[in-house]
Each structure stands twice: as C-alpha cells, then as structure tokens.
XYZ file of N, CA and C in Angstrom:
522
model
N 13.616 -28.228 -17.687
C 12.668 -27.273 -18.264
C 11.800 -26.688 -17.159
N 11.596 -25.405 -17.198
C 10.758 -24.740 -16.207
C 9.290 -25.030 -16.482
N 8.503 -25.082 -15.411
C 7.096 -25.454 -15.498
C 6.208 -24.209 -15.456
N 5.226 -24.137 -16.363
C 4.250 -23.051 -16.387
C 2.907 -23.589 -15.933
N 2.288 -22.891 -14.992
C 0.960 -23.264 -14.509
C -0.027 -22.186 -14.941
N -1.061 -22.607 -15.677
C -2.135 -21.685 -16.061
C -3.059 -21.528 -14.862
N -3.331 -20.302 -14.472
C -4.206 -20.055 -13.328
C -5.633 -19.829 -13.807
N -6.539 -19.514 -12.898
C -7.972 -19.513 -13.220
C -8.442 -18.324 -14.064
N -7.623 -17.305 -14.257
C -7.960 -16.226 -15.188
C -7.150 -16.428 -16.465
N -7.793 -16.356 -17.630
C -7.068 -16.569 -18.884
C -5.861 -15.640 -19.014
N -4.720 -16.238 -19.339
C -3.497 -15.470 -19.539
C -2.653 -15.261 -18.303
N -3.209 -15.507 -17.126
C -2.425 -15.387 -15.895
C -1.682 -16.702 -15.711
N -0.344 -16.611 -15.681
C 0.483 -17.818 -15.616
C 1.537 -17.678 -14.533
N 1.822 -18.794 -13.881
C 2.862 -18.852 -12.856
C 3.986 -19.743 -13.378
N 5.177 -19.201 -13.412
C 6.339 -19.865 -14.001
C 7.335 -20.197 -12.903
N 7.570 -21.489 -12.703
C 8.527 -21.948 -11.686
C 9.945 -21.797 -12.241
N 10.742 -20.966 -11.600
C 12.125 -20.793 -12.017
C 12.984 -21.903 -11.416
N 13.968 -22.334 -12.163
C 14.855 -23.397 -11.696
C 16.034 -22.783 -10.949
N 16.263 -23.286 -9.744
C 17.401 -22.834 -8.937
C 18.528 -23.855 -9.078
N 19.740 -23.347 -9.133
C 20.928 -24.190 -9.235
C 21.827 -23.925 -8.026
N 21.572 -24.641 -6.921
C 22.401 -24.417 -5.731
C 23.686 -25.253 -5.770
N 24.722 -24.711 -5.201
C 25.937 -25.477 -4.955
C 26.629 -24.870 -3.734
N 27.849 -25.313 -3.454
C 28.520 -24.862 -2.236
C 28.861 -23.373 -2.250
N 28.765 -22.729 -3.408
C 29.046 -21.289 -3.501
C 27.820 -20.426 -3.267
N 26.619 -21.000 -3.430
C 25.380 -20.237 -3.326
C 24.334 -20.791 -4.280
N 23.540 -19.891 -4.861
C 22.456 -20.299 -5.759
C 22.479 -19.412 -7.000
N 22.263 -20.031 -8.156
C 22.128 -19.318 -9.422
C 20.738 -19.605 -9.964
N 20.058 -18.565 -10.480
C 18.732 -18.721 -11.082
C 18.620 -17.820 -12.306
N 18.191 -18.379 -13.425
C 17.851 -17.550 -14.582
C 16.480 -16.949 -14.301
N 16.365 -15.622 -14.419
C 15.067 -14.999 -14.134
C 14.336 -14.555 -15.396
N 15.031 -14.557 -16.530
C 14.354 -14.210 -17.773
C 15.175 -14.690 -18.956
N 14.471 -15.298 -19.932
C 15.075 -15.703 -21.203
C 14.049 -15.469 -22.308
N 14.496 -14.937 -23.436
C 13.573 -14.674 -24.540
C 13.044 -15.948 -25.175
N 13.684 -17.089 -24.930
C 13.200 -18.337 -25.525
C 12.205 -19.084 -24.632
N 11.734 -18.466 -23.561
C 10.698 -19.074 -22.717
C 9.321 -18.819 -23.346
N 9.078 -19.398 -24.487
C 7.831 -19.162 -25.225
C 6.608 -19.719 -24.503
N 6.785 -20.751 -23.667
C 5.636 -21.283 -22.926
C 5.135 -20.280 -21.891
N 5.954 -19.320 -21.502
C 5.526 -18.248 -20.603
C 5.169 -16.994 -21.391
N 6.040 -16.595 -22.294
C 5.906 -15.316 -22.986
C 4.885 -15.314 -24.108
N 4.717 -16.435 -24.797
C 3.849 -16.422 -25.969
C 4.394 -15.429 -26.977
N 3.572 -14.457 -27.354
C 3.978 -13.443 -28.326
C 4.538 -12.186 -27.669
N 4.593 -12.145 -26.334
C 5.100 -10.956 -25.642
C 6.597 -10.785 -25.883
N 7.017 -9.538 -26.011
C 8.439 -9.191 -26.063
C 8.715 -8.250 -24.904
N 9.573 -8.657 -24.003
C 9.896 -7.821 -22.849
C 10.779 -6.669 -23.313
N 10.400 -5.424 -22.942
C 11.139 -4.245 -23.383
C 11.649 -3.387 -22.227
N 11.209 -3.668 -21.010
C 11.636 -2.853 -19.874
C 11.585 -3.693 -18.608
N 12.557 -3.460 -17.714
C 12.570 -4.100 -16.396
C 12.588 -3.000 -15.343
N 11.814 -3.203 -14.280
C 11.700 -2.218 -13.202
C 11.964 -2.894 -11.866
N 12.381 -2.102 -10.885
C 12.681 -2.601 -9.550
C 11.987 -1.703 -8.541
N 11.342 -2.317 -7.544
C 10.740 -1.514 -6.476
C 11.004 -2.171 -5.128
N 11.042 -1.343 -4.106
C 11.119 -1.792 -2.719
C 9.847 -1.300 -2.053
N 9.145 -2.201 -1.382
C 7.892 -1.847 -0.714
C 7.967 -2.333 0.724
N 7.534 -1.479 1.636
C 7.635 -1.772 3.067
C 6.525 -2.705 3.541
N 6.719 -3.369 4.693
C 5.727 -4.322 5.213
C 4.327 -3.713 5.337
N 3.321 -4.519 5.003
C 1.898 -4.181 5.085
C 1.431 -3.108 4.111
N 2.285 -2.662 3.219
C 1.886 -1.663 2.228
C 1.161 -2.362 1.079
N 0.079 -1.723 0.605
C -0.685 -2.215 -0.540
C -0.433 -1.272 -1.713
N -0.090 -1.840 -2.846
C 0.038 -1.071 -4.093
C -1.023 -1.623 -5.045
N -2.183 -1.000 -5.029
C -3.298 -1.456 -5.860
C -4.322 -0.325 -5.935
N -5.214 -0.440 -6.769
C -5.476 -1.238 -7.952
C -5.137 -0.407 -9.177
N -4.684 -1.067 -10.223
C -4.539 -0.397 -11.510
C -4.632 -1.438 -12.627
N -4.821 -0.922 -13.831
C -4.834 -1.778 -15.021
C -4.300 -0.966 -16.196
N -4.086 -1.660 -17.300
C -3.538 -1.048 -18.510
C -4.523 -1.268 -19.650
N -4.644 -0.267 -20.521
C -5.620 -0.342 -21.610
C -4.992 -0.475 -22.993
N -3.651 -0.459 -23.067
C -2.992 -0.502 -24.372
C -2.130 -1.756 -24.550
N -2.549 -2.861 -23.931
C -1.907 -4.143 -24.187
C -0.711 -4.493 -23.327
N -0.455 -3.720 -22.272
C 0.692 -4.052 -21.424
C 0.450 -5.341 -20.647
N 1.501 -6.147 -20.544
C 1.506 -7.356 -19.724
C 2.636 -7.195 -18.718
N 2.366 -7.527 -17.451
C 3.358 -7.423 -16.383
C 3.818 -8.813 -15.960
N 5.089 -8.914 -15.629
C 5.700 -10.146 -15.111
C 6.342 -9.806 -13.773
N 5.842 -10.386 -12.687
C 6.293 -10.057 -11.336
C 7.219 -11.138 -10.784
N 8.290 -10.697 -10.103
C 9.231 -11.603 -9.458
C 9.668 -10.996 -8.130
N 9.322 -11.651 -7.022
C 9.779 -11.211 -5.700
C 11.169 -11.790 -5.477
N 12.158 -10.919 -5.276
C 13.515 -11.418 -5.057
C 13.926 -11.331 -3.587
N 13.154 -10.598 -2.804
C 13.368 -10.565 -1.354
C 12.022 -10.298 -0.701
N 11.730 -11.003 0.382
C 10.456 -10.821 1.065
C 9.338 -11.604 0.399
N 8.095 -11.275 0.799
C 6.909 -11.977 0.286
C 5.813 -10.980 -0.044
N 5.117 -11.241 -1.147
C 3.991 -10.397 -1.543
C 2.807 -11.266 -1.949
N 1.615 -10.708 -1.732
C 0.381 -11.307 -2.240
C -0.014 -10.478 -3.457
N -0.030 -11.119 -4.632
C -0.413 -10.448 -5.874
C -1.822 -10.889 -6.228
N -2.675 -9.935 -6.574
C -4.045 -10.249 -6.981
C -4.320 -9.648 -8.353
N -5.034 -10.412 -9.174
C -5.527 -9.945 -10.468
C -7.028 -10.184 -10.468
N -7.797 -9.168 -10.865
C -9.253 -9.228 -10.776
C -9.879 -8.959 -12.133
N -10.731 -9.881 -12.564
C -11.503 -9.743 -13.796
C -12.858 -9.163 -13.418
N -13.041 -7.895 -13.719
C -14.272 -7.198 -13.332
C -15.506 -7.758 -14.044
N -15.362 -8.171 -15.299
C -16.506 -8.690 -16.051
C -17.022 -10.001 -15.477
N -16.108 -10.873 -15.049
C -16.476 -12.194 -14.534
C -16.517 -12.256 -13.009
N -16.143 -11.176 -12.340
C -16.074 -11.127 -10.862
C -15.227 -12.271 -10.306
N -14.089 -12.501 -10.956
C -13.183 -13.565 -10.514
C -11.811 -12.979 -10.205
N -11.149 -13.598 -9.238
C -9.841 -13.130 -8.819
C -8.853 -14.285 -8.757
N -7.615 -13.967 -9.070
C -6.488 -14.866 -8.833
C -5.638 -14.209 -7.756
N -5.221 -15.027 -6.796
C -4.379 -14.558 -5.699
C -3.173 -15.493 -5.614
N -1.976 -14.924 -5.624
C -0.746 -15.714 -5.600
C 0.212 -15.088 -4.593
N 0.857 -15.932 -3.805
C 1.916 -15.468 -2.915
C 3.247 -15.721 -3.618
N 4.003 -14.648 -3.819
C 5.346 -14.750 -4.381
C 6.347 -14.459 -3.275
N 7.436 -15.216 -3.247
C 8.447 -14.968 -2.217
C 9.821 -15.368 -2.709
N 10.817 -14.904 -1.979
C 12.198 -15.256 -2.299
C 12.452 -16.750 -2.107
N 11.639 -17.407 -1.287
C 11.821 -18.831 -1.011
C 11.466 -19.712 -2.204
N 10.478 -19.274 -2.986
C 10.064 -20.023 -4.181
C 10.174 -19.063 -5.350
N 11.212 -19.193 -6.098
C 11.431 -18.281 -7.216
C 10.412 -18.572 -8.312
N 9.444 -17.650 -8.459
C 8.381 -17.802 -9.447
C 8.173 -16.473 -10.155
N 7.855 -16.552 -11.423
C 7.556 -15.386 -12.232
C 6.070 -15.446 -12.562
N 5.340 -14.392 -12.226
C 3.888 -14.358 -12.437
C 3.567 -13.429 -13.594
N 2.856 -13.954 -14.599
C 2.419 -13.167 -15.760
C 0.994 -12.697 -15.523
N 0.775 -11.363 -15.638
C -0.562 -10.789 -15.466
C -0.873 -9.889 -16.659
N -1.837 -10.283 -17.511
C -2.265 -9.382 -18.577
C -2.822 -8.093 -17.968
N -2.410 -6.978 -18.531
C -2.730 -5.689 -17.935
C -4.183 -5.282 -17.943
N -5.041 -5.958 -18.720
C -6.449 -5.558 -18.728
C -7.158 -5.950 -17.432
N -6.540 -6.835 -16.633
C -7.106 -7.158 -15.312
C -6.678 -6.082 -14.309
N -7.571 -5.758 -13.387
C -7.178 -4.927 -12.253
C -6.180 -5.738 -11.447
N -5.076 -5.132 -11.046
C -4.079 -5.894 -10.306
C -3.318 -5.009 -9.326
N -2.692 -5.693 -8.371
C -1.890 -5.015 -7.369
C -1.296 -6.035 -6.428
N -0.603 -5.534 -5.410
C 0.002 -6.452 -4.450
C 0.109 -5.818 -3.073
N 0.308 -6.695 -2.079
C 0.513 -6.296 -0.685
C 1.714 -7.059 -0.157
N 2.577 -6.377 0.595
C 3.693 -7.054 1.255
C 3.128 -7.802 2.451
N 3.370 -9.102 2.506
C 2.788 -9.936 3.567
C 3.818 -10.438 4.570
N 5.062 -10.162 4.367
C 6.084 -10.598 5.315
C 6.498 -9.469 6.245
N 7.368 -9.776 7.210
C 7.790 -8.788 8.201
C 8.894 -7.851 7.722
N 9.370 -8.047 6.491
C 10.449 -7.208 5.975
C 10.034 -6.592 4.639
N 10.733 -5.551 4.197
C 10.413 -4.985 2.888
C 10.531 -6.040 1.789
N 9.726 -5.874 0.756
C 9.776 -6.774 -0.400
C 10.508 -6.069 -1.534
N 11.407 -6.804 -2.169
C 12.116 -6.327 -3.350
C 11.485 -7.033 -4.541
N 10.999 -6.238 -5.476
C 10.254 -6.760 -6.612
C 10.901 -6.293 -7.910
N 11.127 -7.239 -8.806
C 11.499 -6.909 -10.180
C 10.279 -7.220 -11.026
N 9.908 -6.276 -11.885
C 8.828 -6.597 -12.813
C 9.215 -6.163 -14.220
N 8.893 -7.064 -15.134
C 9.188 -6.883 -16.544
C 7.887 -6.515 -17.245
N 7.986 -5.703 -18.300
C 6.794 -5.315 -19.059
C 7.079 -5.408 -20.556
N 6.016 -5.540 -21.316
C 6.143 -5.648 -22.768
C 5.871 -4.327 -23.486
N 5.686 -3.247 -22.740
C 5.490 -1.912 -23.315
C 6.358 -0.930 -22.530
N 7.026 -0.030 -23.245
C 7.805 1.002 -22.567
C 6.876 1.955 -21.825
N 7.316 2.419 -20.669
C 6.536 3.399 -19.916
C 6.533 4.717 -20.688
N 5.352 5.294 -20.866
C 5.176 6.559 -21.569
C 4.991 7.653 -20.523
N 6.025 8.455 -20.313
C 5.977 9.501 -19.286
C 4.917 10.555 -19.588
N 4.687 10.824 -20.864
C 3.715 11.841 -21.268
C 2.273 11.358 -21.125
N 2.066 10.072 -21.407
C 0.716 9.519 -21.402
C 0.758 8.091 -20.847
N 0.907 7.950 -19.520
C 1.021 6.605 -18.931
C -0.207 5.742 -19.212
N 0.051 4.468 -19.457
C -1.023 3.496 -19.694
C -1.460 2.912 -18.354
N -2.128 3.723 -17.563
C -2.598 3.272 -16.253
C -3.946 3.898 -15.926
N -4.851 3.043 -15.500
C -6.123 3.481 -14.927
C -6.067 3.016 -13.483
N -6.425 3.885 -12.557
C -6.266 3.548 -11.139
C -7.592 3.558 -10.390
N -7.606 2.758 -9.326
C -8.689 2.721 -8.341
C -8.035 2.718 -6.966
N -8.769 3.117 -5.922
C -8.197 3.042 -4.576
C -7.932 1.591 -4.166
N -6.946 1.386 -3.319
C -6.580 0.035 -2.854
C -7.731 -0.637 -2.126
N -8.615 0.146 -1.533
C -9.750 -0.410 -0.779
C -11.077 -0.182 -1.498
N -11.056 -0.172 -2.814
C -12.253 0.065 -3.621
C -13.345 -0.952 -3.271
N -14.525 -0.499 -2.841
C -15.591 -1.426 -2.449
C -16.245 -2.149 -3.628
N -15.883 -1.774 -4.866
C -16.469 -2.428 -6.040
C -15.677 -3.655 -6.502
N -14.575 -3.944 -5.855
C -13.821 -5.171 -6.142
C -14.435 -6.259 -5.265
N -15.354 -7.040 -5.860
C -16.107 -8.059 -5.112
C -16.018 -9.382 -5.876
N -15.017 -10.209 -5.561
C -14.887 -11.472 -6.296
C -15.945 -12.497 -5.900
N -16.544 -13.130 -6.916
C -17.456 -14.256 -6.672
C -16.676 -15.563 -6.606
N -15.480 -15.572 -7.227
C -14.581 -16.727 -7.163
C -13.165 -16.216 -6.939
N -12.408 -16.971 -6.129
C -10.999 -16.676 -5.898
C -10.223 -17.947 -6.218
N -9.290 -17.846 -7.146
C -8.525 -19.012 -7.614
C -9.450 -20.143 -8.062
N -10.558 -19.765 -8.704
C -11.495 -20.744 -9.241
C -12.463 -21.332 -8.233
N -12.400 -20.873 -6.993
C -13.253 -21.436 -5.932
C -14.286 -20.408 -5.467
N -15.525 -20.870 -5.323
C -16.583 -19.998 -4.803
C -16.855 -20.259 -3.325
N -16.181 -21.256 -2.722
C -16.410 -21.571 -1.308
C -15.465 -20.811 -0.370
N -14.631 -19.958 -0.911
C -13.741 -19.139 -0.092
C -14.600 -18.130 0.679
N -14.434 -18.002 2.001
C -15.281 -17.084 2.775
C -15.094 -15.612 2.408
N -14.080 -15.289 1.624
C -13.878 -13.907 1.185
C -14.687 -13.572 -0.060
N -15.304 -14.580 -0.682
C -16.103 -14.353 -1.891
C -17.358 -13.554 -1.570
N -17.812 -12.802 -2.573
C -19.048 -12.012 -2.500
C -19.001 -10.936 -1.427
N -17.794 -10.480 -1.116
C -17.589 -9.366 -0.182
C -16.580 -8.418 -0.817
N -16.643 -7.158 -0.409
C -15.633 -6.217 -0.887
C -14.251 -6.743 -0.500
N -13.308 -6.675 -1.438
C -11.981 -7.243 -1.213
C -11.271 -6.544 -0.059
N -10.720 -7.351 0.839
C -9.978 -6.848 1.992
C -8.562 -7.415 1.922
N -7.600 -6.564 1.621
C -6.208 -6.992 1.502
C -5.660 -7.563 2.804
N -6.281 -7.228 3.932
C -5.746 -7.634 5.232
C -6.405 -8.888 5.790
N -7.387 -9.445 5.081
C -8.011 -10.698 5.491
C -7.085 -11.830 5.060
N -6.800 -12.790 5.930
C -5.834 -13.839 5.567
C -6.321 -14.752 4.439
N -5.350 -15.348 3.783
C -5.620 -16.304 2.702
C -6.407 -17.481 3.258
N -7.416 -17.946 2.501
C -8.230 -19.100 2.906
C -7.648 -20.361 2.284
N -7.511 -21.413 3.075
C -6.999 -22.698 2.564
C -8.056 -23.754 2.650
C-alpha cells in the first residue's frame, strides 16, 4: 500500500509511489482512481505534461473554482511551494525522478515550482477540473512577488527564510 503524508498546510499531501524494479527496468503506477487516501472526493479529469528548463521558476498562481493539482516529476528535480496567504505559512517539497512521489496541492493556495537540478524537468500534473480556454481558473502573481512572506515553512518558524520575501534561489534550510 502506498503511503500518504499530510503536510503542514491542510489538504497538501505527499503520496509515495511504489516502484517495482526487476532485471528489465522499473514499473510504477502513477495514478489509480481507487487511491482514496490521496484523492478523497477528487475526480481526476485531465492530465498535463510540461518540460521546464534549469533554474526556471513557474509561479505564482492559484485557482478560485475548486481546482486541485497533483504534481509528479518524472525527470529532473523541482522545488514545489504552496503558500497560505491567510496564515503566512508555506509548504516546500522537492520532487524528483529518484523518489517517485505525487504531491496534492489544493488550488486555493498560491503555488508554483522551480527546477533545481542541472537538467530540464519533465512534469506530469493531474487536475480535477477541465481547463476552460474561454475563462481560465487562474489568478497570477509575479514569481518574485514581495508579498509572499512566510512566517512558517513546513511547520517551522526557525527557518532563516521565514519573515522575509520569498526567494526561489535561496537554498533549502535543513
């Protein structure tokens, strides 16, 4: 059974995918409708694929009509952040091809990602709402918006990046 980890923002979940290696290679299920411990009441209706080059930031945006995003890095590494503006809290997760994980982000949080490895990142993301070409469900902010100021990151207030404008290029604190 795959393991779901609840992160510090309500509804943000990290799902460990099970890999099945053998002498031929590796097989991994990346989505099943019976994964209720991850999906809850969500129904996935669309899958998207993107390639993003090293050091590129794709942020910030959010959704106002109930969209939930599920991120999976299948090549390369990305830092995904979700920010709760009301609580000034952020979740930061590194997704990579080395650890097959599916990250659930409710769309009402500001969210985005940065490629952190030396090669392009290949990302598959699933959504529970079809994209509306006429009226997209997206509100955007600049990637370097000075109003994104987390007081806590991953539930911790002792991170030196707290209480400062978010900097995508500042390294992760351990």
